[in-house]
Amino acid sequence: MAASDTRSCMLVAEAATQIVLQKLDILLSRPVCIECLSMRASMEDAKAKLATIQDFISTQYRPSKTTEWSGRLLQAMNYAEEFIDKFQLRKACKRHEALHMAAWPLAALVFEYKLRRDLSILVNKMEGLCDEKFLKEAAEHKRKNGPASSSSHRLAPWQGTKLASLTSFWDRYVPIISLYLQDEKKKLMKWMRMQQGGIQGTSIFGRSGTGKAILARWAHSQAKYMDYERRAYVHISAGMDKRQFLFEILKQVEKQAREMKDMDIKEIKAMLSRKLAEMKRFLIVLDEVQQSNEPLLRELAMILPFSSQGHLIYTTQDDKIAQYMSTSGTEPIKLEDMDVKGSRRMLAWELHGVPDGGKLSDEEKKILEICPAVPLCISLIGGFLSNAAEHERAALAKEGSMMTLSDVLQLSCHKLPVHLKPCFIYMALFPVTFPIPTRRLVRLWLADGLLNSHRYDIEGERTRKPEDVGAMFILELARRDGSPKTCQMVVPLHEMIRPIAMSVGFLHIHASRKSEGGNDHDPTSQQQQPPAQPRERTKVRWLVEHANIVTVGSRGYPNLNLRHVSSFLSFHQRRGVLTKDISTFLRKMTSETDYSLLRVLDLEGVYKPSLQGVLPKLVLLRYLGLRSTVLDSIPREVADLHYLETLDIKHTNITSLPSSLWKARNLRHLHLNWFYVDLTNILKACRNNVNALTKLQTLSGLVIGEVKEDSMTDHMNSLTTLKLFLQHSGDGTSGAAGKIIADWISLMLINLQSLTFGVIQEGKPAEGAEDAKGAKPAEEGTEAPKAGRSSPLPELSLAERHRDLLELYLLGQLNKPIWTLLLPGSLRVLTLSGSKVEADMMPLLGDLLKNLRTLRLFANSFLDIQMRFAKGGFPSLQFLKIWKLPRLQEVIIEKGALLQLKELEFRHLDAMKNVEGINMCQELKTICVVVKKGAHDFVNHLKGKIGKEQNLRKIEEAETTPESMDNDEDNRYGTILNLKHDENVSIYW
């Protein structure tokens, strides 16, 4: 086995030991399970031996040659996971079946006896692994020389009971990689602005790690502020066929992807050609083009309307492709390796926080000399050196030969803290370049039991919420933050981790597609020809579908044992085999007890999957993701899932939930789709069960009406995210309810980090809804219902108690608000809609909200004719949106105001005549103006006001509803491990 493969295998083995350690911790936290037969000592012994093994692995700078030993370690971990999972499954099954109480103690004793037997076997296996000579020598060396710096048990910084710096790191960072690409950015921007007829092509080429994707993504983000009506970014992955390639482009330029999922390639080609022809200008970015992709490029070229103005950007490592595809009359942009000065500046920033190469030690300079001089490698080496022990630094400095990108990737992953390694590998389940919502990722980690580390203090007391641990893990992986909403793993890391993790059964990615001959095959799966002799099938921990389950009805997965799958995710969105046979497929994963070990079932985006007969089998299920599935109903059995933590039915047609769901004891995150629920039923369930909803942290998409009982004081007080709307009725009865809810929010929900609160007009009853008698669910793609014509918002008081509140969205009229009582200074994002504030509140808010980064003033939120931003106001504000304020005529920005403003958007301001001081905002680079068709006066006025380095983009369109535009690209930042990208990109690892 190659050294790099050995190191990757050890990475997976170390992740497996961490998972087992966390499972043992869970058992130890439940004394009733282990005290009966005195198993605590055995568990502590097993944990100590696992920690010894982790110490050994983490301090090995060179990949160990103990391939056979690492294989035995993986087998032992698989054995441990299996018996622990089966023990938990047996207990869950008995609870689910509700056996007679007289039989339960005897059954529990049998389960505990089996657990004790299996635990003894595990301890013996661990003793054999720890008895190896090389491991004893490492332990003796550590005893004599003292503990080396190890990432395995290095505690990450924790600030209080939550991460108080969710946006502060980014503010102190100057992205060196952005400076490195400044000349290339100017050149690319110049070509993108050229008003030439036909299709223009620009190529960016260079070897892996030089920043091609960074530059291309920056161009893609900037296009929205230029004259490009539509834009698409497609990473051309291995095995991508023509239909998938064209569909990826189509669904980005045409926003009705749900209706297009079942189109064949002829229909896709026809629609794509028609849509592109209708546009004045479009941009398509194709990432990682190779010679083998010629059929895809030829297919695209045949449907491009050359009568339109389009720009294609290609990234490639092939100089011949770059020359051939660059048709804009200019040479391709070549990204060279960094020079010595630039390399040292970048490493100095990574290690010492200053771009001064003179700060590097001689040892660090020697290491830099053998590192590939590309930004990705330098950044990763910086991450390695930040966590390396002295002997590891010295060993690396003595290297005589140049390292490759693969070597650097291996080193970087090796020094990841061990508690991050399972979380990092889990990300490989997502498709390459897929933007993963951090909300989704943290809850998947939580459900699969990957967030138990760092939840306890030195005394063993549980002091941290797992969601906060997950946020900390993301910050540790990214090393930077800006309230990131999405993240993803870069291609080189994905390509390194995936095959090793698949080869040992850690995960399995099914990506079958139609071959040219019409046969189904799976280029990324582990399936091979059946061997001559029967062999044990590979056990799979995490399973993901990137395409059809084409083998469900026949042979299934012949070489895979699916009974141990704990996470199942699907990204297949077309109607077909998956949606019809999901229940059949899930039954294949049940154990011999006819129940499944599945903890995660994430079907987000799958069209109406069948869940009939599935949920009763999933007694351990913790995560049920049905977002954007367009389901009409959900089985009542969802309320019987005792361990369920996350239920997401946003963007579905579901308008009712079983009333018994409100008695859930373990539910932490509930995402609804803005339908009416009688709050009386929720409060009744809470009163009858003291443990009901006590763990609930997210309650999103709820519409409530009358609240007759002042009984909110002791319920759901652990909420950190609340999105709730009051239904305004004509007789005014919502006033009393509004005060009760407002007092509950103001006085009791002091842990809130995100609050959306408003009043809407009464809607029609939803037909067939068990609990629904009010507003219909919002249409797919919308974020919240519309405000009523005259819906006063109940008075909130958040400033004093809500010190952790970061995001606030208020929908409804504010009657003479006292801002110092309403708004806490902790706010990072503030959105107002329908507020009808008559006096200019900007000077006061600018002085009050020192930490605010995003301010959005939506329809009728401000009714004065002038808005003034005073000197020193809003010192942290970076994004400002001003939409649909019918009386606003003038915006004045005083010198010294909005010093950090980067993006400004004016939308449908029909009375606007004058903007002063916009040219003094030196950080402001992009200004977007959306006006009605034919309106030019305000745009022409702005052209004479902006600075030379500021870009003005005009969009002519019909008016849009601001409340439906909540999910935009604000606050999305970029990093590749320790490499930070440009501002409006997601986090990249």
Tab-separated table of N, CA and C in Angstrom, residues 857-910:
chain	number	residue	atom	x	y	z
A	857	LEU	N	-34.132	46.786	4.568
A	857	LEU	CA	-35.342	47.579	4.761
A	857	LEU	C	-36.281	47.253	3.614
A	858	PHE	N	-37.304	46.443	3.901
A	858	PHE	CA	-38.205	45.958	2.864
A	858	PHE	C	-39.461	46.832	2.800
A	859	ALA	N	-40.453	46.365	2.095
A	859	ALA	CA	-41.614	47.149	1.690
A	859	ALA	C	-42.253	47.917	2.852
A	860	ASN	N	-42.361	49.236	2.668
A	860	ASN	CA	-43.057	50.111	3.606
A	860	ASN	C	-42.471	50.059	5.020
A	861	SER	N	-41.240	49.706	5.148
A	861	SER	CA	-40.627	49.711	6.471
A	861	SER	C	-40.272	51.127	6.916
A	862	PHE	N	-40.129	52.044	5.951
A	862	PHE	CA	-39.714	53.416	6.247
A	862	PHE	C	-40.526	54.365	5.372
A	863	LEU	N	-41.155	55.382	5.989
A	863	LEU	CA	-42.086	56.244	5.255
A	863	LEU	C	-41.611	57.687	5.123
A	864	ASP	N	-40.447	58.034	5.649
A	864	ASP	CA	-39.948	59.410	5.525
A	864	ASP	C	-39.376	59.611	4.122
A	865	ILE	N	-39.115	60.877	3.764
A	865	ILE	CA	-38.609	61.173	2.424
A	865	ILE	C	-37.080	61.190	2.384
A	866	GLN	N	-36.440	61.244	3.571
A	866	GLN	CA	-34.982	61.299	3.596
A	866	GLN	C	-34.430	60.287	4.598
A	867	MET	N	-33.319	59.651	4.196
A	867	MET	CA	-32.633	58.693	5.044
A	867	MET	C	-31.174	59.137	5.156
A	868	ARG	N	-30.709	59.338	6.393
A	868	ARG	CA	-29.364	59.871	6.593
A	868	ARG	C	-28.533	58.905	7.439
A	869	PHE	N	-27.355	58.550	6.913
A	869	PHE	CA	-26.408	57.717	7.639
A	869	PHE	C	-25.322	58.628	8.203
A	870	ALA	N	-25.308	58.762	9.537
A	870	ALA	CA	-24.452	59.739	10.198
A	870	ALA	C	-23.019	59.231	10.337
A	871	LYS	N	-22.100	60.144	10.525
A	871	LYS	CA	-20.686	59.837	10.694
A	871	LYS	C	-20.486	58.864	11.856
A	872	GLY	N	-19.709	57.817	11.608
A	872	GLY	CA	-19.446	56.810	12.627
A	872	GLY	C	-20.537	55.773	12.765
A	873	GLY	N	-21.638	55.937	12.016
A	873	GLY	CA	-22.752	55.006	12.127
A	873	GLY	C	-22.504	53.686	11.426
A	874	PHE	N	-23.054	52.637	11.965
A	874	PHE	CA	-22.959	51.282	11.414
A	874	PHE	C	-21.508	50.935	11.046
A	875	PRO	N	-20.610	50.874	12.011
A	875	PRO	CA	-19.192	50.651	11.696
A	875	PRO	C	-18.887	49.275	11.131
A	876	SER	N	-19.795	48.290	11.310
A	876	SER	CA	-19.541	46.929	10.820
A	876	SER	C	-20.416	46.549	9.632
A	877	LEU	N	-21.308	47.451	9.202
A	877	LEU	CA	-22.273	47.098	8.167
A	877	LEU	C	-21.580	46.821	6.828
A	878	GLN	N	-21.911	45.673	6.223
A	878	GLN	CA	-21.325	45.289	4.945
A	878	GLN	C	-22.360	45.159	3.832
A	879	PHE	N	-23.599	44.851	4.188
A	879	PHE	CA	-24.636	44.639	3.175
A	879	PHE	C	-25.866	45.483	3.528
A	880	LEU	N	-26.312	46.292	2.574
A	880	LEU	CA	-27.458	47.172	2.789
A	880	LEU	C	-28.424	47.013	1.629
A	881	LYS	N	-29.668	46.670	1.935
A	881	LYS	CA	-30.716	46.531	0.931
A	881	LYS	C	-31.861	47.472	1.285
A	882	ILE	N	-32.272	48.302	0.332
A	882	ILE	CA	-33.373	49.243	0.521
A	882	ILE	C	-34.378	48.981	-0.586
A	883	TRP	N	-35.546	48.431	-0.216
A	883	TRP	CA	-36.522	47.960	-1.198
A	883	TRP	C	-37.898	48.609	-0.968
A	884	LYS	N	-38.504	49.022	-2.040
A	884	LYS	CA	-39.923	49.387	-2.085
A	884	LYS	C	-40.334	50.338	-0.964
A	885	LEU	N	-39.652	51.459	-0.874
A	885	LEU	CA	-40.039	52.525	0.058
A	885	LEU	C	-40.627	53.655	-0.784
A	886	PRO	N	-41.945	53.751	-0.881
A	886	PRO	CA	-42.582	54.604	-1.887
A	886	PRO	C	-42.351	56.103	-1.689
A	887	ARG	N	-42.019	56.560	-0.480
A	887	ARG	CA	-41.850	57.999	-0.238
A	887	ARG	C	-40.390	58.442	-0.245
A	888	LEU	N	-39.469	57.526	-0.188
A	888	LEU	CA	-38.058	57.880	-0.054
A	888	LEU	C	-37.555	58.616	-1.294
A	889	GLN	N	-37.001	59.808	-1.077
A	889	GLN	CA	-36.493	60.628	-2.174
A	889	GLN	C	-34.981	60.826	-2.114
A	890	GLU	N	-34.398	60.744	-0.910
A	890	GLU	CA	-32.986	61.087	-0.793
A	890	GLU	C	-32.302	60.219	0.255
A	891	VAL	N	-31.091	59.770	-0.083
A	891	VAL	CA	-30.232	59.041	0.853
A	891	VAL	C	-28.933	59.826	0.983
A	892	ILE	N	-28.571	60.170	2.220
A	892	ILE	CA	-27.351	60.937	2.474
A	892	ILE	C	-26.403	60.094	3.316
A	893	ILE	N	-25.205	59.896	2.814
A	893	ILE	CA	-24.168	59.155	3.542
A	893	ILE	C	-23.077	60.140	3.930
A	894	GLU	N	-22.986	60.448	5.217
A	894	GLU	CA	-21.992	61.407	5.671
A	894	GLU	C	-20.593	60.791	5.635
A	895	LYS	N	-19.608	61.624	5.553
A	895	LYS	CA	-18.229	61.163	5.562
A	895	LYS	C	-17.937	60.482	6.899
A	896	GLY	N	-17.382	59.269	6.826
A	896	GLY	CA	-17.111	58.513	8.038
A	896	GLY	C	-18.212	57.541	8.403
A	897	ALA	N	-19.268	57.480	7.592
A	897	ALA	CA	-20.350	56.515	7.815
A	897	ALA	C	-20.164	55.315	6.891
A	898	LEU	N	-20.668	54.173	7.300
A	898	LEU	CA	-20.677	52.954	6.474
A	898	LEU	C	-19.276	52.634	5.932
A	899	LEU	N	-18.298	52.628	6.813
A	899	LEU	CA	-16.910	52.459	6.385
A	899	LEU	C	-16.630	51.057	5.855
A	900	GLN	N	-17.432	50.057	6.258
A	900	GLN	CA	-17.194	48.685	5.832
A	900	GLN	C	-18.191	48.200	4.774
A	901	LEU	N	-19.038	49.093	4.279
A	901	LEU	CA	-20.079	48.687	3.340
A	901	LEU	C	-19.474	48.130	2.055
A	902	LYS	N	-19.918	46.914	1.670
A	902	LYS	CA	-19.393	46.254	0.477
A	902	LYS	C	-20.427	46.138	-0.636
A	903	GLU	N	-21.686	45.956	-0.275
A	903	GLU	CA	-22.738	45.799	-1.278
A	903	GLU	C	-23.938	46.655	-0.903
A	904	LEU	N	-24.499	47.333	-1.904
A	904	LEU	CA	-25.659	48.198	-1.708
A	904	LEU	C	-26.669	47.900	-2.807
A	905	GLU	N	-27.914	47.740	-2.417
A	905	GLU	CA	-28.954	47.439	-3.406
A	905	GLU	C	-30.156	48.349	-3.195
A	906	PHE	N	-30.575	49.036	-4.263
A	906	PHE	CA	-31.808	49.819	-4.291
A	906	PHE	C	-32.792	49.074	-5.185
A	907	ARG	N	-34.013	48.872	-4.705
A	907	ARG	CA	-34.987	48.113	-5.504
A	907	ARG	C	-36.342	48.809	-5.463
A	908	HIS	N	-36.817	49.202	-6.637
A	908	HIS	CA	-38.149	49.787	-6.809
A	908	HIS	C	-38.392	50.954	-5.844
A	909	LEU	N	-37.531	51.949	-5.934
A	909	LEU	CA	-37.679	53.194	-5.170
A	909	LEU	C	-38.146	54.263	-6.153
A	910	ASP	N	-39.442	54.309	-6.396
A	910	ASP	CA	-39.990	55.116	-7.485
A	910	ASP	C	-39.826	56.613	-7.265
